[in-house]
Amino acid sequence: MNHSELGAEIVWQIGPFGITSTVVTTWGIMLVFTLLALLGHLTLRAAPGRLQTAIEAVLIAIEGALTEVLPPTAVRQVLPFVGTLWLFVLAANLTGLIPGLHAPTRDLSATAALAVLVFLASHWYGIRGRGLKNHLRHYTEPSVILLPFHIISEITRTLALAIRLFGNMMSLEMAALLVLLIAGFLVPVPLLMLHVIEAVVQAYIFGMLALIYIAGALEPGESETNSPSSEEKS
Amino acid sequence: MQLDWTTFILEILNFLVLIWILQRFLYRPVLDLLVARQQKIGEQSAQAQAMRDEAETLRRQYESRLADWRQECENSRRQLTEELALLKTQEMANIKQALAGEEEKMQVRNATLLAAREAELLRSATGQAYDEAAAMLKRLASKELTERIAGLFLEDLAALPENERGALSKAGKALPENASMTVVSAHPLDPTLRAAIETGLSAAAGKTLQAAFTEDPMLIAGLCAIVGECQLHVNLADELAFFKRQTDHAR
């Protein structure tokens, strides 16, 4: 158990910046997604083929999940972020199954980056959807006394988001590595199956939590629903 | 477990780039295609609904027309049935009338045939009676009977009614000079009787006439006097013929 197996190793050193294996793997995932997107874009037809049908099925499933939580007008706005989050986290989690590669999500830097993006996105969509004033007023409801608690809640949930994914994927890969080292070749197969399930579940949880945070930011408060401006908007 | 800021920032940038790429090449075109397809499906569905409504309307119209047609057929059938019943009644009445006429004709024909048969039978009986009477009278005929009938002739001639006497007189006067009257008898008459007949006839005719006497056995018994256009028959053959004619006339 060396440093490269527990954390991300630096692949390239560009001046003071070290390009870690996490970033390289992320680029690989991005490349795969880009190729798939280009292939899907180029082969887009009115009568769909197999690839297009699969892509459409995935997008329809994501859109359906968003429609259940978000207001109808916000679905098309939020879908790129949450959809990409789901697909990327799922792909990143499953990358750990490929021999020689590590899941980028076992790196706290990657999960923290995603959690910060979720934090920023929830505020971004909240301000876009409700206006800055209404969005900030949300932190003082039902009383101004609760403002620090709201701020603490925002920070802790972002931290929790980052650490949950990181902890789960890190522990899963470590457990798999330990079993592989101790036991034979075929023994970790059930553990790998568990890895697949865990990867899917964690991706779903991460995306769903991000969606709930964004939906919470888009949801109008009590004072907002009674204010004349909200009536004008509606 | 350490936070590498380079990785952190690069991961943020990578993710934003990935969002842009996927939004540009995947989400937007595919979602637009889905919306367009949904819209097309909606249009087709609306079109199908319109066609369905139109078909429903046409179906209702067809059913309405079918119901009207069936009603019309029912009315026509009822009317035809009534006309047929009326025609049948009329034809039955005509047939009954024709049958009654035929029956009446048959009855008349039967009655005619029966009458003809009866007449034929009567004629046959009359003829047979005539023949038998004639045969019996021929057996009874004799010179004495002829003379007795001549005597009766002379008595009747003397008591001749005025109009018959006038007719006899007219016939006698119409005879030319030297013309004679004819007396035909069934048997030869003796001269006395001949003279009495000639005298009686001359007296009845109001003119003296000569008589020519001849015999004809066909008269059976008695005589026949011919004065010009007037004939006096006093014989059994004529009497039988007279009775036969009377019988025929009576039928």
Short mmCIF file of C-alpha atoms in Angstrom, two decimals, chain A residues 22-207:
data_model
loop_
_atom_site.label_atom_id
_atom_site.label_comp_id
_atom_site.label_asym_id
_atom_site.label_seq_id
_atom_site.Cartn_x
_atom_site.Cartn_y
_atom_site.Cartn_z
CA THR A 22 -7.29 12.10 -11.20
CA VAL A 23 -7.18 14.91 -13.74
CA VAL A 24 -5.85 12.62 -16.44
CA THR A 25 -8.58 10.07 -15.80
CA THR A 26 -11.13 12.88 -15.84
CA TRP A 27 -9.80 13.96 -19.21
CA GLY A 28 -10.16 10.41 -20.41
CA ILE A 29 -13.76 10.32 -19.23
CA MET A 30 -14.38 13.69 -20.87
CA LEU A 31 -12.86 12.37 -24.09
CA VAL A 32 -15.13 9.35 -24.07
CA PHE A 33 -18.19 11.50 -23.37
CA THR A 34 -17.15 13.98 -26.05
CA LEU A 35 -16.71 11.24 -28.62
CA LEU A 36 -20.03 9.73 -27.66
CA ALA A 37 -21.72 13.13 -27.84
CA LEU A 38 -20.17 13.86 -31.24
CA LEU A 39 -21.09 10.43 -32.53
CA GLY A 40 -24.60 10.86 -31.24
CA HIS A 41 -24.81 14.36 -32.67
CA LEU A 42 -23.59 13.26 -36.09
CA THR A 43 -25.87 10.25 -36.25
CA LEU A 44 -28.92 12.09 -35.01
CA ARG A 45 -31.89 11.05 -37.10
CA ALA A 46 -35.67 11.32 -36.89
CA ALA A 47 -35.82 7.52 -36.90
CA PRO A 48 -33.37 6.67 -34.09
CA GLY A 49 -30.74 3.94 -34.24
CA ARG A 50 -29.51 1.88 -31.30
CA LEU A 51 -27.06 4.47 -29.97
CA GLN A 52 -29.54 7.30 -30.36
CA THR A 53 -32.24 5.25 -28.69
CA ALA A 54 -29.95 4.59 -25.73
CA ILE A 55 -29.01 8.27 -25.48
CA GLU A 56 -32.65 9.31 -25.73
CA ALA A 57 -33.61 6.79 -23.07
CA VAL A 58 -30.95 8.14 -20.69
CA LEU A 59 -31.98 11.74 -21.31
CA ILE A 60 -35.67 10.97 -20.94
CA ALA A 61 -34.95 9.20 -17.64
CA ILE A 62 -32.94 12.19 -16.38
CA GLU A 63 -35.62 14.62 -17.56
CA GLY A 64 -38.29 12.52 -15.86
CA ALA A 65 -36.37 12.58 -12.56
CA LEU A 66 -35.97 16.35 -12.81
CA THR A 67 -39.62 16.89 -13.70
CA GLU A 68 -40.69 15.17 -10.50
CA VAL A 69 -38.67 17.58 -8.36
CA LEU A 70 -38.33 20.85 -10.25
CA PRO A 71 -40.85 23.34 -11.59
CA PRO A 72 -41.54 22.63 -15.28
CA THR A 73 -39.89 25.85 -16.45
CA ALA A 74 -36.61 25.04 -14.69
CA VAL A 75 -36.18 21.51 -16.02
CA ARG A 76 -34.44 22.47 -19.25
CA GLN A 77 -32.18 24.93 -17.36
CA VAL A 78 -31.03 22.52 -14.69
CA LEU A 79 -30.84 19.40 -16.87
CA PRO A 80 -27.34 20.03 -18.31
CA PHE A 81 -25.79 20.46 -14.87
CA VAL A 82 -27.52 17.66 -13.01
CA GLY A 83 -27.43 15.34 -16.03
CA THR A 84 -23.73 15.86 -16.50
CA LEU A 85 -23.21 15.40 -12.77
CA TRP A 86 -24.99 12.05 -12.85
CA LEU A 87 -23.21 10.80 -15.95
CA PHE A 88 -19.78 12.04 -14.88
CA VAL A 89 -19.97 10.72 -11.32
CA LEU A 90 -21.26 7.37 -12.56
CA ALA A 91 -18.49 7.10 -15.13
CA ALA A 92 -15.89 8.26 -12.60
CA ASN A 93 -17.07 5.75 -10.02
CA LEU A 94 -17.03 2.89 -12.53
CA THR A 95 -13.57 3.80 -13.78
CA GLY A 96 -12.16 2.20 -10.66
CA LEU A 97 -13.16 -1.19 -12.07
CA ILE A 98 -10.73 -0.82 -14.96
CA PRO A 99 -7.39 -2.39 -14.04
CA GLY A 100 -4.63 0.18 -13.63
CA LEU A 101 -7.02 3.10 -13.24
CA HIS A 102 -8.43 4.74 -10.14
CA ALA A 103 -11.80 6.40 -9.80
CA PRO A 104 -11.39 10.20 -9.81
CA THR A 105 -14.10 10.32 -7.15
CA ARG A 106 -11.81 8.65 -4.64
CA ASP A 107 -9.83 11.90 -4.74
CA LEU A 108 -11.09 14.48 -2.27
CA SER A 109 -10.00 17.26 -4.61
CA ALA A 110 -12.37 15.98 -7.31
CA THR A 111 -15.32 15.41 -5.00
CA ALA A 112 -14.73 18.76 -3.31
CA ALA A 113 -14.69 20.42 -6.73
CA LEU A 114 -17.99 18.77 -7.57
CA ALA A 115 -19.48 19.71 -4.20
CA VAL A 116 -18.39 23.32 -4.63
CA LEU A 117 -19.93 23.30 -8.09
CA VAL A 118 -23.19 22.02 -6.60
CA PHE A 119 -23.00 24.75 -3.96
CA LEU A 120 -22.46 27.41 -6.60
CA ALA A 121 -25.06 25.94 -8.94
CA SER A 122 -27.76 25.94 -6.26
CA HIS A 123 -27.15 29.65 -5.67
CA TRP A 124 -26.84 30.35 -9.36
CA TYR A 125 -30.16 28.73 -10.19
CA GLY A 126 -31.75 30.22 -7.06
CA ILE A 127 -30.76 33.74 -8.03
CA ARG A 128 -31.81 33.14 -11.66
CA GLY A 129 -35.12 31.70 -10.68
CA ARG A 130 -36.20 33.90 -7.81
CA GLY A 131 -34.03 36.98 -7.99
CA LEU A 132 -31.11 37.91 -5.70
CA LYS A 133 -33.26 39.59 -3.06
CA ASN A 134 -35.69 36.73 -2.68
CA HIS A 135 -32.84 34.23 -2.73
CA LEU A 136 -30.97 35.99 0.06
CA ARG A 137 -34.17 36.57 2.02
CA HIS A 138 -34.56 32.81 2.08
CA TYR A 139 -31.67 32.63 4.61
CA THR A 140 -33.47 34.91 7.06
CA GLU A 141 -36.68 32.94 7.17
CA PRO A 142 -38.55 32.28 9.29
CA SER A 143 -36.29 34.47 11.50
CA VAL A 144 -33.06 36.41 11.11
CA ILE A 145 -31.69 34.48 14.06
CA LEU A 146 -31.53 31.41 11.86
CA LEU A 147 -29.15 33.06 9.36
CA PRO A 148 -25.96 31.59 10.92
CA PHE A 149 -27.52 28.19 11.03
CA HIS A 150 -28.49 28.45 7.37
CA ILE A 151 -24.92 29.42 6.50
CA ILE A 152 -23.52 26.58 8.58
CA SER A 153 -26.01 24.24 6.90
CA GLU A 154 -24.88 25.34 3.45
CA ILE A 155 -21.23 24.74 4.33
CA THR A 156 -21.75 21.45 6.11
CA ARG A 157 -23.93 19.97 3.45
CA THR A 158 -21.35 20.88 0.82
CA LEU A 159 -18.67 19.29 2.91
CA ALA A 160 -20.85 16.28 3.51
CA LEU A 161 -21.48 16.01 -0.18
CA ALA A 162 -17.78 16.00 -0.94
CA ILE A 163 -16.72 13.72 1.86
CA ARG A 164 -19.56 11.22 1.41
CA LEU A 165 -18.65 10.45 -2.16
CA PHE A 166 -14.94 10.54 -1.47
CA GLY A 167 -15.23 8.34 1.61
CA ASN A 168 -17.41 5.75 -0.01
CA MET A 169 -15.36 5.41 -3.16
CA MET A 170 -12.05 5.53 -1.30
CA SER A 171 -13.12 2.89 1.19
CA LEU A 172 -14.56 0.73 -1.54
CA GLU A 173 -11.37 0.81 -3.59
CA MET A 174 -9.25 0.19 -0.51
CA ALA A 175 -11.39 -2.74 0.51
CA ALA A 176 -11.16 -4.18 -2.97
CA LEU A 177 -7.41 -3.66 -3.01
CA LEU A 178 -6.95 -5.31 0.38
CA VAL A 179 -9.09 -8.30 -0.57
CA LEU A 180 -7.21 -8.61 -3.84
CA LEU A 181 -3.90 -8.56 -2.00
CA ILE A 182 -4.92 -11.03 0.68
CA ALA A 183 -7.15 -13.41 -1.26
CA GLY A 184 -6.82 -14.97 -4.66
CA PHE A 185 -7.78 -13.65 -8.06
CA LEU A 186 -11.45 -14.74 -8.20
CA VAL A 187 -12.39 -13.97 -4.59
CA PRO A 188 -12.87 -10.19 -5.11
CA VAL A 189 -15.42 -10.75 -7.89
CA PRO A 190 -18.39 -10.37 -5.51
CA LEU A 191 -16.71 -7.29 -4.13
CA LEU A 192 -16.40 -5.91 -7.65
CA MET A 193 -20.10 -6.53 -8.15
CA LEU A 194 -20.68 -4.59 -4.94
CA HIS A 195 -18.43 -1.90 -6.40
CA VAL A 196 -20.68 -1.59 -9.41
CA ILE A 197 -23.78 -1.30 -7.27
CA GLU A 198 -22.08 1.14 -4.93
CA ALA A 199 -20.87 3.23 -7.86
CA VAL A 200 -24.36 3.50 -9.28
CA VAL A 201 -25.93 4.22 -5.91
CA GLN A 202 -23.39 6.87 -5.02
CA ALA A 203 -23.79 8.56 -8.38
CA TYR A 204 -27.52 8.54 -7.94
CA ILE A 205 -27.29 9.90 -4.38
CA PHE A 206 -24.84 12.63 -5.36
CA GLY A 207 -26.94 13.77 -8.31
#
